[in-house]
Tab-separated table of C-alpha atoms and ligand atoms in Angstrom:
chain	number	residue	atom	x	y	z
A	1091	MET	CA	-31.341	-10.169	-0.633
A	1092	ASN	CA	-28.450	-11.018	1.705
A	1093	ILE	CA	-27.152	-8.015	3.619
A	1094	ALA	CA	-23.346	-8.107	3.860
A	1095	ARG	CA	-21.853	-7.589	7.315
A	1096	LEU	CA	-18.703	-5.500	6.963
A	1097	LEU	CA	-16.058	-4.643	9.532
A	1098	VAL	CA	-14.961	-1.016	9.102
A	1099	LEU	CA	-11.527	-0.287	10.553
A	1100	GLY	CA	-10.879	3.443	10.924
A	1101	THR	CA	-7.425	5.009	10.917
A	1102	GLY	CA	-8.205	8.668	10.107
A	1103	GLY	CA	-6.934	10.479	7.031
A	1104	THR	CA	-8.658	13.051	4.881
A	1105	ILE	CA	-11.753	10.879	4.516
A	1106	ALA	CA	-12.269	11.714	8.213
A	1107	GLY	CA	-10.753	15.180	7.817
A	1108	ALA	CA	-12.331	18.218	9.471
A	1109	GLY	CA	-11.645	21.680	8.111
A	1110	GLY	CA	-14.467	23.537	9.812
A	1111	ASN	CA	-14.754	25.608	6.634
A	1112	ALA	CA	-16.130	24.159	3.410
A	1113	ILE	CA	-13.963	26.412	1.238
A	1114	GLY	CA	-10.760	26.563	3.270
A	1115	ALA	CA	-7.526	24.675	2.627
A	1116	ALA	CA	-6.404	23.789	6.152
A	1117	TYR	CA	-7.850	20.742	7.910
A	1118	ARG	CA	-7.111	18.058	10.469
A	1119	PRO	CA	-6.899	14.494	9.101
A	1120	GLY	CA	-8.895	12.177	11.360
A	1121	GLY	CA	-10.848	15.120	12.818
A	1122	TYR	CA	-14.084	13.139	12.637
A	1123	ALA	CA	-14.628	9.918	14.576
A	1124	LEU	CA	-15.268	6.796	12.522
A	1125	GLU	CA	-18.835	6.592	13.881
A	1126	VAL	CA	-19.632	9.947	12.243
A	1127	LEU	CA	-18.537	8.620	8.833
A	1128	VAL	CA	-20.396	5.370	9.310
A	1129	ASP	CA	-23.568	7.239	10.365
A	1130	GLY	CA	-23.295	9.386	7.235
A	1131	LEU	CA	-23.006	6.278	5.149
A	1132	ALA	CA	-25.860	4.492	6.915
A	1133	ALA	CA	-28.089	7.457	6.041
A	1134	LEU	CA	-27.580	6.597	2.349
A	1135	GLY	CA	-29.524	3.373	2.854
A	1136	LEU	CA	-26.879	1.052	1.451
A	1137	PRO	CA	-27.736	-2.639	1.794
A	1138	ALA	CA	-24.918	-3.466	4.223
A	1139	GLN	CA	-24.446	-3.717	7.953
A	1140	LEU	CA	-21.366	-1.786	9.057
A	1141	VAL	CA	-19.485	-2.628	12.244
A	1142	PRO	CA	-17.058	0.207	13.091
A	1143	GLN	CA	-13.801	-0.346	14.954
A	1144	GLU	CA	-11.490	2.615	15.364
A	1145	ILE	CA	-7.774	1.773	15.205
A	1146	ALA	CA	-6.455	5.363	15.068
A	1147	ARG	CA	-7.445	8.918	14.090
A	1148	ILE	CA	-4.286	10.144	12.417
A	1149	GLY	CA	-2.934	11.435	9.150
A	1150	SER	CA	-1.434	8.443	7.392
A	1151	GLN	CA	1.997	10.116	7.324
A	1152	ASP	CA	2.090	9.093	10.999
A	1153	ILE	CA	1.086	5.484	10.476
A	1154	GLY	CA	3.603	2.878	11.529
A	1155	PHE	CA	4.189	-0.498	13.053
A	1156	ALA	CA	1.711	-0.174	15.955
A	1157	GLU	CA	-1.210	0.693	13.652
A	1158	TRP	CA	-0.173	-1.900	11.054
A	1159	GLN	CA	-0.013	-4.558	13.738
A	1160	ALA	CA	-3.467	-3.581	15.050
A	1161	LEU	CA	-4.931	-3.553	11.532
A	1162	HIS	CA	-3.428	-6.915	10.689
A	1163	ALA	CA	-4.693	-8.485	13.911
A	1164	ALA	CA	-8.207	-7.089	13.389
A	1165	CYS	CA	-8.240	-8.363	9.790
A	1166	GLN	CA	-7.068	-11.810	10.879
A	1167	THR	CA	-9.887	-12.003	13.435
A	1168	ALA	CA	-12.440	-10.891	10.853
A	1169	LEU	CA	-11.170	-13.317	8.211
A	1170	ALA	CA	-11.715	-16.149	10.694
A	1171	ASP	CA	-15.190	-14.918	11.749
A	1172	PRO	CA	-17.976	-16.433	9.637
A	1173	ALA	CA	-20.241	-13.505	10.609
A	1174	VAL	CA	-18.002	-11.023	8.728
A	1175	ASP	CA	-18.281	-10.894	4.927
A	1176	GLY	CA	-15.688	-8.248	4.178
A	1177	ILE	CA	-13.387	-5.592	5.606
A	1178	ILE	CA	-13.108	-1.879	4.829
A	1179	ILE	CA	-10.199	0.217	6.107
A	1180	THR	CA	-10.576	4.002	6.036
A	1181	HIS	CA	-7.110	5.447	5.517
A	1182	GLY	CA	-5.220	8.570	4.564
A	1183	THR	CA	-4.050	8.497	0.992
A	1184	ASP	CA	-0.417	9.491	1.643
A	1185	THR	CA	0.604	5.986	2.710
A	1186	ALA	CA	-2.401	3.932	1.578
A	1187	GLU	CA	-0.152	2.095	-0.876
A	1188	GLU	CA	2.185	1.026	1.924
A	1189	THR	CA	-0.500	-0.189	4.324
A	1190	GLY	CA	-2.390	-1.849	1.488
A	1191	PHE	CA	0.648	-3.664	0.146
A	1192	LEU	CA	1.804	-4.785	3.615
A	1193	LEU	CA	-1.618	-6.321	4.272
A	1194	ASP	CA	-1.680	-7.755	0.756
A	1195	LEU	CA	1.566	-9.610	1.490
A	1196	THR	CA	0.484	-10.878	4.910
A	1197	LEU	CA	-3.236	-11.732	4.695
A	1198	ALA	CA	-5.102	-14.579	3.056
A	1199	THR	CA	-7.274	-13.574	0.095
A	1200	THR	CA	-10.411	-15.366	1.239
A	1201	LYS	CA	-12.564	-12.262	1.918
A	1202	PRO	CA	-12.570	-8.771	0.417
A	1203	VAL	CA	-10.228	-6.308	2.143
A	1204	VAL	CA	-10.700	-2.776	0.807
A	1205	LEU	CA	-8.833	0.406	1.691
A	1206	VAL	CA	-10.657	3.645	1.029
A	1207	GLY	CA	-9.639	7.269	1.356
A	1208	ALA	CA	-10.489	10.697	0.100
A	1209	MET	CA	-8.669	13.705	-1.230
A	1210	ARG	CA	-11.037	16.308	0.216
A	1211	PRO	CA	-11.933	16.657	3.895
A	1212	ALA	CA	-15.354	15.370	4.917
A	1213	ASP	CA	-16.747	18.886	5.407
A	1214	ALA	CA	-15.258	20.434	2.238
A	1215	VAL	CA	-17.451	21.414	-0.680
A	1216	GLY	CA	-17.389	18.577	-3.218
A	1217	ALA	CA	-16.032	16.089	-0.647
A	1218	ASP	CA	-15.244	12.745	-2.301
A	1219	GLY	CA	-15.120	10.641	0.861
A	1220	LEU	CA	-18.735	9.578	1.173
A	1221	ARG	CA	-18.902	8.465	-2.441
A	1222	ASN	CA	-15.616	6.571	-2.161
A	1223	PHE	CA	-16.881	4.975	1.053
A	1224	ALA	CA	-20.172	3.981	-0.600
A	1225	ASN	CA	-18.133	2.501	-3.456
A	1226	ALA	CA	-16.002	0.588	-0.975
A	1227	VAL	CA	-19.150	-0.870	0.588
A	1228	LYS	CA	-20.266	-1.985	-2.866
A	1229	VAL	CA	-16.919	-3.723	-3.445
A	1230	ALA	CA	-16.545	-5.288	0.026
A	1231	SER	CA	-20.121	-6.626	-0.150
A	1232	ASP	CA	-19.455	-8.498	-3.370
A	1233	PRO	CA	-18.389	-12.144	-2.889
A	1234	ALA	CA	-16.566	-11.853	-6.242
A	1235	ALA	CA	-14.249	-9.281	-4.647
A	1236	ALA	CA	-12.509	-12.052	-2.678
A	1237	GLY	CA	-9.427	-13.567	-4.262
A	1238	ARG	CA	-8.122	-10.290	-5.649
A	1239	GLY	CA	-5.775	-9.403	-2.799
A	1240	VAL	CA	-6.104	-6.195	-0.825
A	1241	MET	CA	-7.712	-3.428	-2.883
A	1242	LEU	CA	-7.910	0.350	-2.856
A	1243	VAL	CA	-11.102	2.094	-3.898
A	1244	MET	CA	-10.706	5.720	-5.010
A	1245	GLY	CA	-12.345	7.817	-7.688
A	1246	ASP	CA	-14.774	5.095	-8.905
A	1247	ALA	CA	-11.864	2.721	-9.577
A	1248	VAL	CA	-10.865	-0.510	-7.841
A	1249	LEU	CA	-7.077	-0.861	-7.759
A	1250	ALA	CA	-4.961	-3.777	-6.571
A	1251	ALA	CA	-2.922	-2.614	-3.569
A	1252	ARG	CA	0.191	-3.972	-5.229
A	1253	ASP	CA	-0.328	-1.763	-8.272
A	1254	ALA	CA	-1.772	1.389	-6.660
A	1255	ARG	CA	0.385	4.466	-6.456
A	1256	LYS	CA	-0.458	7.998	-5.375
A	1257	ALA	CA	0.484	10.194	-8.302
A	1258	ALA	CA	-1.119	13.554	-7.508
A	1259	THR	CA	-1.054	15.603	-4.321
A	1260	SER	CA	-4.575	16.992	-4.367
A	1261	SER	CA	-6.600	15.947	-7.421
A	1262	ILE	CA	-9.492	13.584	-6.582
A	1263	ASP	CA	-8.171	11.351	-9.387
A	1264	ALA	CA	-4.939	10.889	-7.432
A	1265	PHE	CA	-4.094	7.209	-7.912
A	1266	ARG	CA	-2.578	5.328	-10.799
A	1267	SER	CA	-2.432	1.585	-11.278
A	1268	PHE	CA	0.882	0.243	-12.554
A	1269	PRO	CA	1.883	-2.039	-14.239
A	1270	ARG	CA	-1.591	-3.579	-14.414
A	1271	GLY	CA	-4.624	-1.376	-14.909
A	1272	PRO	CA	-7.536	-1.160	-12.443
A	1273	LEU	CA	-9.283	-4.376	-11.389
A	1274	GLY	CA	-12.686	-2.833	-11.925
A	1275	ARG	CA	-14.958	0.170	-11.990
A	1276	VAL	CA	-17.402	0.939	-9.197
A	1277	THR	CA	-20.144	3.400	-8.395
A	1278	PRO	CA	-22.642	3.195	-5.548
A	1279	ALA	CA	-25.025	1.601	-8.067
A	1280	SER	CA	-22.757	-0.639	-10.143
A	1281	LEU	CA	-19.642	-2.799	-10.001
A	1282	ASP	CA	-17.852	-4.200	-13.030
A	1283	TRP	CA	-14.829	-6.471	-12.693
A	1284	PHE	CA	-12.447	-6.487	-15.627
A	1285	GLY	CA	-11.314	-10.086	-15.030
A	1286	PRO	CA	-11.709	-13.085	-12.721
A	1287	PRO	CA	-10.167	-13.203	-9.222
A	1288	HIS	CA	-6.470	-13.806	-9.847
A	1289	ARG	CA	-5.533	-14.879	-6.308
A	1290	ALA	CA	-8.479	-17.026	-5.252
A	1291	ASP	CA	-8.111	-18.726	-1.842
A	1292	GLU	CA	-4.432	-17.857	-1.425
A	1293	GLN	CA	-2.956	-18.079	2.033
A	1294	ALA	CA	-0.774	-15.250	3.348
A	1295	ARG	CA	2.401	-15.007	1.280
A	1296	TYR	CA	4.559	-13.983	4.248
A	1297	PRO	CA	4.215	-13.911	8.023
A	1298	PHE	CA	3.386	-10.544	9.532
A	1299	PRO	CA	6.686	-9.225	10.982
A	1300	GLN	CA	7.251	-9.371	14.748
A	1301	GLU	CA	9.066	-6.065	14.356
A	1302	LEU	CA	10.049	-3.972	11.369
A	1303	PRO	CA	13.699	-4.002	10.403
A	1304	ARG	CA	15.220	-0.643	9.494
A	1305	VAL	CA	15.023	-0.496	5.706
A	1306	ALA	CA	15.817	2.876	4.186
A	1307	ILE	CA	15.013	4.525	0.867
A	1308	LEU	CA	17.966	6.358	-0.673
A	1309	THR	CA	17.052	8.786	-3.438
A	1310	ALA	CA	19.691	9.182	-6.149
A	1311	SER	CA	20.521	12.613	-7.488
A	1312	ALA	CA	23.058	14.002	-9.916
A	1313	GLY	CA	26.461	14.632	-8.389
A	1314	MET	CA	25.791	12.794	-5.114
A	1315	ASP	CA	28.610	10.905	-3.434
A	1316	ASP	CA	28.686	7.665	-1.476
A	1317	GLN	CA	28.450	9.219	2.012
A	1318	PRO	CA	24.675	8.692	2.366
A	1319	VAL	CA	25.221	4.927	1.899
A	1320	ALA	CA	27.853	4.977	4.656
A	1321	ALA	CA	25.451	6.962	6.847
A	1322	LEU	CA	22.675	4.424	6.370
A	1323	LEU	CA	24.968	1.540	7.257
A	1324	GLY	CA	26.149	3.613	10.219
A	1325	ILE	CA	22.616	3.773	11.654
A	1326	GLY	CA	22.197	0.042	11.245
A	1327	ALA	CA	20.156	-0.240	8.054
A	1328	LYS	CA	19.205	-3.865	7.433
A	1329	GLY	CA	18.237	-3.195	3.845
A	1330	ILE	CA	18.428	-0.343	1.328
A	1331	VAL	CA	16.037	0.571	-1.473
A	1332	LEU	CA	17.571	2.831	-4.080
A	1333	ALA	CA	15.082	5.307	-5.567
A	1334	GLY	CA	17.332	5.514	-8.568
A	1335	MET	CA	17.356	7.598	-11.696
A	1336	GLY	CA	15.715	6.025	-14.743
A	1337	GLN	CA	16.040	2.252	-14.576
A	1338	GLY	CA	17.414	2.339	-11.025
A	1339	ASN	CA	20.682	4.103	-11.790
A	1340	ALA	CA	22.950	6.134	-9.507
A	1341	PRO	CA	26.443	7.644	-9.809
A	1342	ALA	CA	29.156	4.980	-10.068
A	1343	GLN	CA	30.546	5.568	-6.578
A	1344	VAL	CA	27.059	5.150	-5.080
A	1345	ILE	CA	26.533	1.881	-6.958
A	1346	ARG	CA	29.955	0.676	-5.757
A	1347	ALA	CA	29.064	1.549	-2.148
A	1348	LEU	CA	25.718	-0.244	-2.493
A	1349	ALA	CA	27.512	-3.309	-3.856
A	1350	ARG	CA	29.827	-3.260	-0.821
A	1351	ALA	CA	26.749	-3.101	1.439
A	1352	ALA	CA	25.238	-6.072	-0.391
A	1353	ALA	CA	28.491	-7.999	-0.005
A	1354	LYS	CA	28.239	-7.418	3.761
A	1355	GLY	CA	24.758	-8.995	3.815
A	1356	VAL	CA	22.596	-5.850	3.591
A	1357	PRO	CA	20.201	-6.509	0.690
A	1358	VAL	CA	20.002	-3.676	-1.827
A	1359	VAL	CA	17.032	-3.253	-4.164
A	1360	ARG	CA	17.220	-0.874	-7.113
A	1361	SER	CA	13.899	0.901	-7.679
A	1362	THR	CA	13.303	4.173	-9.490
A	1363	ARG	CA	12.405	7.750	-8.658
A	1364	VAL	CA	10.532	7.836	-11.989
A	1365	ASP	CA	6.743	7.602	-11.640
A	1366	GLU	CA	6.239	4.497	-13.741
A	1367	GLY	CA	8.226	1.852	-15.541
A	1368	LEU	CA	10.007	-1.384	-14.789
A	1369	VAL	CA	13.483	-1.645	-13.332
A	1370	ASP	CA	14.971	-4.777	-14.861
A	1371	ARG	CA	18.146	-6.652	-13.988
A	1372	ASN	CA	21.489	-6.071	-15.669
A	1373	VAL	CA	20.527	-3.157	-17.917
A	1374	GLU	CA	23.084	-0.438	-17.062
A	1375	VAL	CA	23.978	-1.925	-13.680
A	1376	ASP	CA	25.540	-5.392	-13.580
A	1377	ASP	CA	23.328	-6.826	-10.843
A	1378	ASP	CA	24.723	-10.339	-11.280
A	1379	ARG	CA	28.264	-9.173	-10.558
A	1380	LEU	CA	27.369	-6.621	-7.863
A	1381	GLY	CA	24.848	-8.722	-5.923
A	1382	LEU	CA	22.009	-6.205	-6.346
A	1383	VAL	CA	18.282	-6.772	-6.822
A	1384	ALA	CA	15.994	-5.105	-9.399
A	1385	ALA	CA	12.635	-3.903	-8.033
A	1386	ARG	CA	10.805	-4.628	-11.298
A	1387	ALA	CA	7.407	-2.862	-11.086
A	1388	LEU	CA	7.541	-1.758	-7.449
A	1389	GLY	CA	8.176	1.895	-6.701
A	1390	PRO	CA	10.381	2.809	-3.735
A	1391	ALA	CA	7.667	2.918	-1.042
A	1392	LYS	CA	6.266	-0.509	-1.898
A	1393	ALA	CA	9.726	-1.970	-2.543
A	1394	ARG	CA	10.641	-0.935	1.009
A	1395	VAL	CA	7.538	-2.680	2.381
A	1396	LEU	CA	8.390	-5.920	0.595
A	1397	LEU	CA	12.049	-5.732	1.630
A	1398	MET	CA	11.058	-5.161	5.287
A	1399	VAL	CA	8.786	-8.217	5.179
A	1400	LEU	CA	11.522	-10.310	3.557
A	1401	VAL	CA	14.269	-9.238	5.969
A	1402	ALA	CA	11.923	-9.852	8.918
A	1403	ALA	CA	11.345	-13.365	7.552
A	1404	GLY	CA	15.111	-13.942	7.296
A	1405	ILE	CA	15.158	-13.714	3.491
A	1406	THR	CA	18.214	-11.601	2.597
A	1407	ASP	CA	20.041	-13.582	-0.071
A	1408	ALA	CA	20.015	-11.570	-3.314
A	1409	ALA	CA	18.625	-14.405	-5.439
A	1410	ALA	CA	15.800	-15.091	-2.983
A	1411	VAL	CA	14.989	-11.386	-2.657
A	1412	GLN	CA	14.974	-11.091	-6.458
A	1413	ALA	CA	12.592	-14.039	-6.708
A	1414	ALA	CA	10.187	-12.279	-4.333
A	1415	PHE	CA	10.307	-9.089	-6.395
A	1416	ASP	CA	9.800	-11.105	-9.582
A	1417	ALA	CA	6.785	-12.931	-8.122
A	1418	GLY	CA	4.548	-9.821	-8.285
B	1496	LIG	N1	-1.770	13.454	4.916
B	1496	LIG	C1	-3.126	12.980	4.947
B	1496	LIG	C2	-3.175	11.476	5.078
B	1496	LIG	O1	-2.552	10.741	4.375
B	1496	LIG	C3	-3.835	13.535	3.811
B	1496	LIG	C4	-3.936	12.726	2.587
B	1496	LIG	C5	-5.285	12.073	2.433
B	1496	LIG	O2	-5.802	11.423	3.319
B	1496	LIG	O3	-5.815	12.223	1.356
B	1496	LIG	O4	-3.848	11.017	5.949
């Protein structure tokens, strides 16, 4: 049997969390070094060779451009290295969907790239991290995992990074997959794909940004006025994602202010503060007339990632931005 050689990039998160008390609530994300996790995994006897490389030891709420740049560069090197069969990234779950989607947009799909996290610290009773990690090894070792974009493995499910969304704060079944269901089911002993690779041998869709433009998420709420839009433009926002009500709605004066921003060349994408559901064009908001973009299936956090990548690539025209959101 061929033993897969997997690069494991560590960033911290609860999967590396240390509470020092198996029944306590408080813990430090990234409290354990990556080597400790990898040693724990090696003790399971999985048929894979793991090569650890620590990028950071932080809670993923603190992840940003420096870590994303380091992750992207390490992935690029590994994708080009014939001695590496797949890549696993250990990551906090708070922003796993953002990191996963950014890499999904900016990496080729030629080898498996798998994010994995946990909801319970590594030393908590009933910790889910080691099982999720073992599942991630199973996925990243499978040549049939390539061509599916960046994936997230949590709770015995394989989710496409583009579809994954954290939907619970503490349950170990914290992620949902929308609008498509999971790509597969995995356990340490089994892996079942629900369909063929849908992105086989794709090159990167977009260049990795040289720097991240300021793109803000504005959450709509009843009775709000248009001052927050003015404030965002005042701090130099290069793009705005509306976390709107329902199908991307907001009070009329907010929509008017967003349309004025769009007319000045600041792209505006209407997403939703609702957990799931599409935001389509021209439903209650006349996007054609106002120059706005509908986020379709992307929630606010992932819509912001895509808009940052587009703005960084010089794509700001509403029709072109809409085409990118439609491409999903
Ligand atoms: N805030 C932590 C993080 O995202 C905890 C969430 C987790 O890892 O499950 O790193």
